[in-house]
Coordinates of N, CA and C in Angstrom, one line a residue:
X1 N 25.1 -7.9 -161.9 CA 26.6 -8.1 -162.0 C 26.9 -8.3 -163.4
X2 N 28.1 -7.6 -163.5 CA 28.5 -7.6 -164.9 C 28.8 -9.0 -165.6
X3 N 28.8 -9.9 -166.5 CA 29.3 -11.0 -166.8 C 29.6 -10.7 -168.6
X4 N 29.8 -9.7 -168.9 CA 30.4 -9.2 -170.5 C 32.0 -9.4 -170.5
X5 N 32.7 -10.6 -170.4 CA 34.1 -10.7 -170.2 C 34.7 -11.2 -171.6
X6 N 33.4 -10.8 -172.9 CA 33.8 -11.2 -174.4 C 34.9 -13.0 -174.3
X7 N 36.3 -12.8 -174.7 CA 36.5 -14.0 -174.9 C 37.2 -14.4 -173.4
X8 N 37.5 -13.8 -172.7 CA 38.2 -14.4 -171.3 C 37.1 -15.0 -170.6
X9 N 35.7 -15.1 -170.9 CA 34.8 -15.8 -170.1 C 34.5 -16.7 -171.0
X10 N 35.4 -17.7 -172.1 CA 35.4 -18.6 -172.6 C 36.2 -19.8 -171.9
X11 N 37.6 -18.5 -171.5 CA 38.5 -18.9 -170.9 C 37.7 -19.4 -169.2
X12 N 37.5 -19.0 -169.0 CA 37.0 -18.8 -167.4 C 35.8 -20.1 -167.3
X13 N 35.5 -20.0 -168.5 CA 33.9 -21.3 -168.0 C 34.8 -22.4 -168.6
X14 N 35.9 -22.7 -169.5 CA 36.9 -23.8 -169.4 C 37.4 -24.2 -168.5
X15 N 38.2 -23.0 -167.7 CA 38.6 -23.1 -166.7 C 37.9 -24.1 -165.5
X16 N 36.9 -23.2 -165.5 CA 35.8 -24.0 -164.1 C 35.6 -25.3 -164.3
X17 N 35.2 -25.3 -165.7 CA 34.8 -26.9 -165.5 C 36.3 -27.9 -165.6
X18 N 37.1 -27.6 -165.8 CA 38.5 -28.3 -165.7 C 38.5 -28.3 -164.1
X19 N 38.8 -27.6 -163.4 CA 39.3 -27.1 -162.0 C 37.6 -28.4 -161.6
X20 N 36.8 -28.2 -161.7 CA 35.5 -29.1 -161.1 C 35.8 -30.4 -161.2
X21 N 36.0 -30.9 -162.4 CA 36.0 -32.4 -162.8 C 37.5 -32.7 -162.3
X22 N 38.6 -31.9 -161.6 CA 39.7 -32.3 -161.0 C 39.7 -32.7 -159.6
X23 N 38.9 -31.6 -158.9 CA 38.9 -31.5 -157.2 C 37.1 -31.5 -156.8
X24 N 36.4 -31.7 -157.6 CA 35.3 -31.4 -157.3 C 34.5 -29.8 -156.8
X25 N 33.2 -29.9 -156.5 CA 32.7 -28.8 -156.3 C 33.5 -28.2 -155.4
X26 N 33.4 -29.0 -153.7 CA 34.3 -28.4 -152.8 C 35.6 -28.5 -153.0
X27 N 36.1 -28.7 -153.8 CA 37.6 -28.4 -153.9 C 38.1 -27.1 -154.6
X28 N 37.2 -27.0 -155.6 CA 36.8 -26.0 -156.3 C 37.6 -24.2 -156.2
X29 N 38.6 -23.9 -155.7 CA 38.5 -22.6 -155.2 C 38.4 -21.6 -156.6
X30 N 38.1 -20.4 -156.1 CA 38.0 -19.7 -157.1 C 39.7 -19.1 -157.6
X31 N 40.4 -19.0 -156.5 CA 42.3 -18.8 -156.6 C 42.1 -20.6 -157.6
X32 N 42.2 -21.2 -157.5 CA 42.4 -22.5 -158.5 C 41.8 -21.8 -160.1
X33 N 41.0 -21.4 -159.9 CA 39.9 -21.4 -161.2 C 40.8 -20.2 -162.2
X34 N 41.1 -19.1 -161.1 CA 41.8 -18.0 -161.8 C 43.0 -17.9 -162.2
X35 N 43.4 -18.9 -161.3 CA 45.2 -19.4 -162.0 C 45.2 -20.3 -163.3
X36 N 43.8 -20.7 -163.2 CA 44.1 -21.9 -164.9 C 43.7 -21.1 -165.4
X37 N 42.6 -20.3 -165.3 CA 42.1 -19.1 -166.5 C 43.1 -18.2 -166.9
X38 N 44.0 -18.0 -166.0 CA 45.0 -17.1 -166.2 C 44.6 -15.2 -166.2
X39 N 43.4 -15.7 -164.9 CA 43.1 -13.9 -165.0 C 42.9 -14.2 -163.4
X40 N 43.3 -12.7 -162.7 CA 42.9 -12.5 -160.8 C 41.9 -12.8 -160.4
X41 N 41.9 -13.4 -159.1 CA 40.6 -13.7 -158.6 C 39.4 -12.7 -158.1
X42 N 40.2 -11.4 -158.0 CA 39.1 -10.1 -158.0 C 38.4 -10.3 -159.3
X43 N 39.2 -10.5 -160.5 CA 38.3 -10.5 -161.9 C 37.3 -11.5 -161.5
X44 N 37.5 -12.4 -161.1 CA 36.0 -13.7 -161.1 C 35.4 -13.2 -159.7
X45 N 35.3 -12.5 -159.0 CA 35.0 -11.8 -158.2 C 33.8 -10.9 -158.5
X46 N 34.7 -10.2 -159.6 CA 34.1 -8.7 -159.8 C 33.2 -8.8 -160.8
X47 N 32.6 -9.8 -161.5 CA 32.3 -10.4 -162.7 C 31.5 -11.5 -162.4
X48 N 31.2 -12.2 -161.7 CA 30.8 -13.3 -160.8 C 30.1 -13.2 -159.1
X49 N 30.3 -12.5 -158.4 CA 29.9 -12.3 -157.3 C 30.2 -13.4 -155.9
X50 N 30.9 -14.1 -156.8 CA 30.9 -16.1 -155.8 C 31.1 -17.2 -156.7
X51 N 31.5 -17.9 -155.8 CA 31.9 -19.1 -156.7 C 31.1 -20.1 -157.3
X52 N 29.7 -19.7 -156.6 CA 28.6 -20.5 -156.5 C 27.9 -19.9 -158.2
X53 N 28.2 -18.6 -158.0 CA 27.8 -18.0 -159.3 C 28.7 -17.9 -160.7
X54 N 29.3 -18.7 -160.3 CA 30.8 -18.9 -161.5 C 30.0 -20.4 -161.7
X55 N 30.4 -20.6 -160.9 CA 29.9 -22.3 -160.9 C 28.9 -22.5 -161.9
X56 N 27.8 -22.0 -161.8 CA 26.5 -21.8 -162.2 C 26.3 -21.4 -163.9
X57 N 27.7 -20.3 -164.1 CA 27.5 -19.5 -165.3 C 28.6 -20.2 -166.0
X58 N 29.6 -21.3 -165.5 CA 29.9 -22.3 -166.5 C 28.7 -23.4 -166.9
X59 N 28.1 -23.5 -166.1 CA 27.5 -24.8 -166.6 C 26.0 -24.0 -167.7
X60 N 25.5 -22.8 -167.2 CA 24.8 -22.1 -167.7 C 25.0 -22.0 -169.0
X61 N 26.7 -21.5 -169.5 CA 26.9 -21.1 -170.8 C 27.3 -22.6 -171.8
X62 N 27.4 -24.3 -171.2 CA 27.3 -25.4 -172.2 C 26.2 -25.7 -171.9
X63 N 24.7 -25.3 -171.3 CA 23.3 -25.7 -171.5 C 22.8 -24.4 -172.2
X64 N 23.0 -23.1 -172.6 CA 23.0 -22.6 -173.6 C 23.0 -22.7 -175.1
X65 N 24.5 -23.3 -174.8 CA 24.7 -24.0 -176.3 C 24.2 -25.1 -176.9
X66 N 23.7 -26.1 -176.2 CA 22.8 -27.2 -175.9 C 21.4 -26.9 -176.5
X67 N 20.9 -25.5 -175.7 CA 19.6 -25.5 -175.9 C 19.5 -24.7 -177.1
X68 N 20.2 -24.1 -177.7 CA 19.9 -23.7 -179.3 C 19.9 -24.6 -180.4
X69 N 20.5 -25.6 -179.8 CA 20.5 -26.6 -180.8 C 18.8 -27.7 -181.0
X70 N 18.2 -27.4 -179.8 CA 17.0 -28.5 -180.1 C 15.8 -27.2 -180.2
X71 N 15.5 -28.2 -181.9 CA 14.4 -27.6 -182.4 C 13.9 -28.3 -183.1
X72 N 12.7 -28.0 -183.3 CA 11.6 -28.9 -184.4 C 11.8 -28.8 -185.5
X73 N 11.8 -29.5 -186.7 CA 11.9 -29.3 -187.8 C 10.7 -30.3 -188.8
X74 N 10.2 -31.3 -187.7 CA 9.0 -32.3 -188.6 C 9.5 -33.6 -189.3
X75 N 10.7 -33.9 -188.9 CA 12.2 -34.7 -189.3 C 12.4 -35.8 -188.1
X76 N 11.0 -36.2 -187.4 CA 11.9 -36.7 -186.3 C 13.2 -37.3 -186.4
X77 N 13.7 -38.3 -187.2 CA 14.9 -39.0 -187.1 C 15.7 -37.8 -187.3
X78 N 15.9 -37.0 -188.3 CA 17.1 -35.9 -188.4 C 17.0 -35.0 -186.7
X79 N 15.6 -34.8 -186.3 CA 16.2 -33.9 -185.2 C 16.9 -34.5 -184.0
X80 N 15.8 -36.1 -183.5 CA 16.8 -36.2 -182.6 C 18.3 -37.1 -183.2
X81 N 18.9 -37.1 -184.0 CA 20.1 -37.5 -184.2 C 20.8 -36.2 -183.8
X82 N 20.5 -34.8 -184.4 CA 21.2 -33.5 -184.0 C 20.6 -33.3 -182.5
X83 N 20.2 -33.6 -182.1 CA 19.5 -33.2 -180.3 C 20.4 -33.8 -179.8
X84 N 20.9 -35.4 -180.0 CA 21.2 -36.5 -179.0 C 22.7 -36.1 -179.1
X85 N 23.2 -35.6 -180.5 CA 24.7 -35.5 -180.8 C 24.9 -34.4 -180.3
X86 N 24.4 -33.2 -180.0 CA 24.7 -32.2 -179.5 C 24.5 -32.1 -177.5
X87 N 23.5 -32.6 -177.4 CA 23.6 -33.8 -176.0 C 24.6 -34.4 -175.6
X88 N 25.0 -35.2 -176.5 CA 26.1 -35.9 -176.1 C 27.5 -35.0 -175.8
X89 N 27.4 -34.0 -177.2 CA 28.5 -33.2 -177.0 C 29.0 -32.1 -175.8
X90 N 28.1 -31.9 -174.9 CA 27.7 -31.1 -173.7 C 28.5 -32.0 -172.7
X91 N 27.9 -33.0 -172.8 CA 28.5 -34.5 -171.8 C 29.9 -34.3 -171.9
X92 N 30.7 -34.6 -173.1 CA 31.9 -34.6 -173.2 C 32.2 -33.3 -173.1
X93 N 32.1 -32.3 -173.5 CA 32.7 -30.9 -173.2 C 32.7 -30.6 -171.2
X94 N 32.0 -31.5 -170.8 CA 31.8 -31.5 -169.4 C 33.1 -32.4 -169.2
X95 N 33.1 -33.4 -169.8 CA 34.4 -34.0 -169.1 C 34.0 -34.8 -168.2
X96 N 35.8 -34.5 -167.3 CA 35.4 -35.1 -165.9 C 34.5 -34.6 -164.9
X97 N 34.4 -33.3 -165.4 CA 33.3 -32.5 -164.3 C 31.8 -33.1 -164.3
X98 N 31.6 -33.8 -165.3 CA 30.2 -34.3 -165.8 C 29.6 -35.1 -164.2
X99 N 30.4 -36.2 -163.7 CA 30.2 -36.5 -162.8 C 30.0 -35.8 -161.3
X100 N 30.4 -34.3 -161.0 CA 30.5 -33.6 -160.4 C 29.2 -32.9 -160.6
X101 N 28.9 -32.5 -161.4 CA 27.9 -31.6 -161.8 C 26.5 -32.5 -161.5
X102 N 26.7 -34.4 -161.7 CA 25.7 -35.3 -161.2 C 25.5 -34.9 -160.2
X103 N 26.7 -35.7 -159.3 CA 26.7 -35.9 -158.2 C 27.0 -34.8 -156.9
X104 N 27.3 -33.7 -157.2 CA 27.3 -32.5 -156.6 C 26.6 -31.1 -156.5
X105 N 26.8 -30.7 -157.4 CA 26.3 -29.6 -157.8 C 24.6 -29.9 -157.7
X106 N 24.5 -31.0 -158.5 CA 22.8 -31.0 -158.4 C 22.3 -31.3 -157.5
X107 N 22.8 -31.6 -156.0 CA 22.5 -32.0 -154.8 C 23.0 -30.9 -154.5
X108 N 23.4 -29.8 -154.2 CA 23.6 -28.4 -153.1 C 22.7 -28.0 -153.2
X109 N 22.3 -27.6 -151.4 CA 21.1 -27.0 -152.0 C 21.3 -26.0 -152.2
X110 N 22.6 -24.7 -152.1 CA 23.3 -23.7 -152.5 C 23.0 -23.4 -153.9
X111 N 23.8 -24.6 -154.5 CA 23.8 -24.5 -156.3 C 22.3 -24.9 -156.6
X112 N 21.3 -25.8 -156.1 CA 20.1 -26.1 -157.2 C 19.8 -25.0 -157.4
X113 N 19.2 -23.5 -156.9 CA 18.9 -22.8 -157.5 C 19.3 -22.3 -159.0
X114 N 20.7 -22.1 -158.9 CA 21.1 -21.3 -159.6 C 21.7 -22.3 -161.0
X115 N 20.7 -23.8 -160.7 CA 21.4 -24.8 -161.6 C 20.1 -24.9 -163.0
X116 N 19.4 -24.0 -163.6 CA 18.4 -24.0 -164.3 C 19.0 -24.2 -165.7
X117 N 19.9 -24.6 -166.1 CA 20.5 -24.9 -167.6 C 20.1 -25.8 -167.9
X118 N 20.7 -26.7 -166.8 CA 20.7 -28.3 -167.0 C 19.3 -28.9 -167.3
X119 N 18.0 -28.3 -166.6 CA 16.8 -28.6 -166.5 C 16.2 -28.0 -167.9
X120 N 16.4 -27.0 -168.1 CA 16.2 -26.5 -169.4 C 16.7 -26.9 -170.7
X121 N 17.9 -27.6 -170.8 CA 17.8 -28.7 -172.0 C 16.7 -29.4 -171.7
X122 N 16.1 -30.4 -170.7 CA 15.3 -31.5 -170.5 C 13.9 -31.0 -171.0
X123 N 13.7 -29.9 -170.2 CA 12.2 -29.1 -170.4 C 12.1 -28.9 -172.4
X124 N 13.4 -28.9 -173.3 CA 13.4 -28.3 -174.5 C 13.4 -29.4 -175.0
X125 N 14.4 -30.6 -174.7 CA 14.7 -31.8 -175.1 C 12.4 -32.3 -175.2
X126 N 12.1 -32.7 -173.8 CA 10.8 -33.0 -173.5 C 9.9 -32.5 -174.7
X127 N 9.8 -30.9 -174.7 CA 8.9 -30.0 -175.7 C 9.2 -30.6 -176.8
X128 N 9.9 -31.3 -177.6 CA 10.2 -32.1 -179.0 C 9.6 -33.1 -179.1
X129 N 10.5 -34.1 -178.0 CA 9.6 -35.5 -177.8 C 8.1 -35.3 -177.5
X130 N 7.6 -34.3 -176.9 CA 6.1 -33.8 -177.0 C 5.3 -33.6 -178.4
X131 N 5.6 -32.9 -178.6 CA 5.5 -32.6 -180.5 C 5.5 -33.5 -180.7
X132 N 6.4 -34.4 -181.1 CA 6.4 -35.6 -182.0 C 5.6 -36.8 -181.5
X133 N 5.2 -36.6 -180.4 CA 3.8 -37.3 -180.1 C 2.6 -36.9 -180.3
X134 N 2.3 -35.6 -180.1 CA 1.6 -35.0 -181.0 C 1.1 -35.3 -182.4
X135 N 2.2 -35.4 -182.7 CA 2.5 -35.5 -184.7 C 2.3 -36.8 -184.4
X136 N 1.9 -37.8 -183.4 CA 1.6 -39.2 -184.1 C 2.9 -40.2 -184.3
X137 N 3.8 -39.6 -184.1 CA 5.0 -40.2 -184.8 C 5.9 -41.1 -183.4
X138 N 5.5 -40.8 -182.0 CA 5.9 -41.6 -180.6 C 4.7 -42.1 -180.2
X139 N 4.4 -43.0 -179.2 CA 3.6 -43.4 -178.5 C 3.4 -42.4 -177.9
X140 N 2.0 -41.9 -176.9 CA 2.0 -41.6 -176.2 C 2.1 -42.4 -174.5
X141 N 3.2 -41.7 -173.7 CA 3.5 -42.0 -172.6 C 4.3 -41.2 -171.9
X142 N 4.4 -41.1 -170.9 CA 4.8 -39.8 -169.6 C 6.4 -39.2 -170.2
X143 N 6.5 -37.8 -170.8 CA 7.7 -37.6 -171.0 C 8.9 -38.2 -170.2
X144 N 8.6 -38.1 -168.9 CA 9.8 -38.5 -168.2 C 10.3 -40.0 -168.8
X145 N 9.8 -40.7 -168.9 CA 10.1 -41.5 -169.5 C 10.8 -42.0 -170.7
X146 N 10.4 -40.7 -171.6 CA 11.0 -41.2 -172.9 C 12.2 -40.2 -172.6
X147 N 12.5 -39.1 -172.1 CA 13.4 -38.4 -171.7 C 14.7 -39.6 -171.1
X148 N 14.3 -40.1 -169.9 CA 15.0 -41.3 -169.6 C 15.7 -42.4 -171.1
X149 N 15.0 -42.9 -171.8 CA 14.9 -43.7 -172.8 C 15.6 -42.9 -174.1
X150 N 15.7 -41.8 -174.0 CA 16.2 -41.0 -174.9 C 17.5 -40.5 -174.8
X151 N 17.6 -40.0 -173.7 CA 18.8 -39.2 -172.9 C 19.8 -40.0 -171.9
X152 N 18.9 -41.2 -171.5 CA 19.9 -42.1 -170.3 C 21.1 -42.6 -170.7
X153 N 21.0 -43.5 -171.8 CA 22.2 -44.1 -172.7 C 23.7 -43.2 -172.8
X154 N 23.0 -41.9 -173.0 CA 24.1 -41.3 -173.1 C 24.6 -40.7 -171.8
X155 N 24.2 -40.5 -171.0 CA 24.4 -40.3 -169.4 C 25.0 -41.6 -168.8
X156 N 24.8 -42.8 -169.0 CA 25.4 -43.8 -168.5 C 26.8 -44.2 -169.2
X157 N 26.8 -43.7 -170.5 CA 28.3 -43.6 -171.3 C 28.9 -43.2 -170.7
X158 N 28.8 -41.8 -170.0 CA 29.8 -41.2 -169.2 C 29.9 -41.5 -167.9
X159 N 29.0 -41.9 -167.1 CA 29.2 -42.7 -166.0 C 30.0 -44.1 -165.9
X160 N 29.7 -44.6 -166.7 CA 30.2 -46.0 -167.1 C 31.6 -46.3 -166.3
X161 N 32.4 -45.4 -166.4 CA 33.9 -45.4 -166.3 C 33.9 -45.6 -164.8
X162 N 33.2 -44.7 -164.0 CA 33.6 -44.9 -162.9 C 33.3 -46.4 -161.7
X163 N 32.3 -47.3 -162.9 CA 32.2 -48.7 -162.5 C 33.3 -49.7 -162.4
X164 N 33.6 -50.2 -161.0 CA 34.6 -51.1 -160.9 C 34.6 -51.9 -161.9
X165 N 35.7 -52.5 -163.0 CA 35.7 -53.0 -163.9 C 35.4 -52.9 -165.0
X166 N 35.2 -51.3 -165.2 CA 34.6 -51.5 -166.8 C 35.3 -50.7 -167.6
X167 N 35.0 -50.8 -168.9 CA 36.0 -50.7 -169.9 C 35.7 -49.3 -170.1
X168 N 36.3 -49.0 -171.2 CA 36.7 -47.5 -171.9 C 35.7 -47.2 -172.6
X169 N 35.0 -46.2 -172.4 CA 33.7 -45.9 -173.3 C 33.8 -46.1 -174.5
X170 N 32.6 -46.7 -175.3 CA 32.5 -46.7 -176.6 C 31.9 -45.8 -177.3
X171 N 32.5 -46.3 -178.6 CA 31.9 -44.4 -179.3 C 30.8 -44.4 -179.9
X172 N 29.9 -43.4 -179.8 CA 28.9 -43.2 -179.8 C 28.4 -42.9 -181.5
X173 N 27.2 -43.7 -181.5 CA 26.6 -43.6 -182.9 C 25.4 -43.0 -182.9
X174 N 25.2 -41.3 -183.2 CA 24.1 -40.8 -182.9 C 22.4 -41.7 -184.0
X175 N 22.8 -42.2 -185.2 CA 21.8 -42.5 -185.9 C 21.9 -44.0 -185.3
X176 N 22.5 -44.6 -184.5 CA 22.1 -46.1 -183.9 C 21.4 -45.5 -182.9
X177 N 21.7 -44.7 -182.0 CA 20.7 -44.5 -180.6 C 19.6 -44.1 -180.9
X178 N 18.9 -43.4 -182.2 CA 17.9 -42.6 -182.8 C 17.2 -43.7 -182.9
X179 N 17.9 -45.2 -183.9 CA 17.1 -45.9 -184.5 C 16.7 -47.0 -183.1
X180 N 17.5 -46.9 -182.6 CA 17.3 -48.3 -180.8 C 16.2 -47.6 -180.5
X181 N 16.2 -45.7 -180.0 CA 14.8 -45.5 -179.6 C 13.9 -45.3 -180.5
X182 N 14.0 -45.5 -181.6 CA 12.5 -44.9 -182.1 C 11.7 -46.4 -182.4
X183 N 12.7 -47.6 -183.1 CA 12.3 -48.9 -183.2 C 12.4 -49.7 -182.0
X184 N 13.1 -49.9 -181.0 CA 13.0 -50.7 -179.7 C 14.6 -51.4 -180.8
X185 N 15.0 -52.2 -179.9 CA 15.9 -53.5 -179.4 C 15.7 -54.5 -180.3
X186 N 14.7 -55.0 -180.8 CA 14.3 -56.3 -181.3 C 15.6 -56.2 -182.5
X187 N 15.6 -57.4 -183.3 CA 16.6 -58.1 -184.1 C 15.7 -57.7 -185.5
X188 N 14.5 -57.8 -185.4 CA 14.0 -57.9 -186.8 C 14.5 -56.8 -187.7

């Protein structure tokens, strides 16, 4: 299926994830998605195949952009400050959808297939923090974990909000979260 829509499928993966983080996955229609895009719903039709594959190819095209950004350079502190900021920047380009894309999308079992973006930062994210244990420069211990310890902080930033009582996210300091994980918490 064709998906070469040059800049209107910039428009269109905006679209989706607006129209997501408003009504959710099932609220989702693809007539909703094509009226904010401002193009017919044959076009996301004829270009897409389903909604499930729109769905998929918004979230596809901000783990894309995500995953060009993490690379090795032998820098740990410079890379993950550009990993975690560009991480983070995915999160917020997600918006309100961010929670939807948690809590929905990654539970269909419709969508898990066609949800390989999201996993693929982690797998790219992981391959770094690998290396740099390698290089000596992390403890060794179970990626998942440092993945967690690396990536969670900033997944719970955006979660945060929807906790009864809690305040307005704070803003994010990529070289403070670098230095918390690479030194630990302590005061010294």
């Amino acid at each position: 299926m064709s998906r070469d829509l040059g800049e209107s499928s910039d428009h269109i993966v905006a679209a989706t994830i607006e129209v997501l983080g408003e009504v959710g996955l099932k609220g989702a229609t693809t007539r909703a998605i094509a009226s904010r895009a401002g193009v017919n719903e044959v076009t996301l039709f004829r270009h897409f195949g389903s909604k499930k594959l729109l769905v998929a190819h918004a979230i596809e095209a901000l783990a894309e952009r995500c995953s060009k950004e993490i690379i090795y350079t032998g820098n740990i502190e410079a890379d993950l400050e550009h990993i975690i900021t560009e991480y983070d920047s995915i999160i917020e380009d997600l918006g309100p959808a961010f929670s939807t894309v948690i809590t929905e999308v990654a539970r269909d079992p419709e969508m898990r297939p066609e949800f390989d973006g999201i996993q693929r930062i982690y797998e790219n994210i992981g391959s770094i923090l690998r290396r740099y244990q390698e290089d000596g420069l992390l403890r060794d211990e179970p990626i998942d974990s440092l993945l967690m310890a690396f990536g969670g902080p900033v997944v719970v930033r955006y979660l945060s909000p929807l906790f009864k009582g809690a305040r307005e996210r704070a803003p994010f300091d990529a070289h403070e979260h670098v230095q918390r994980f690479l030194h630990g918490r302590s005061a010294r």
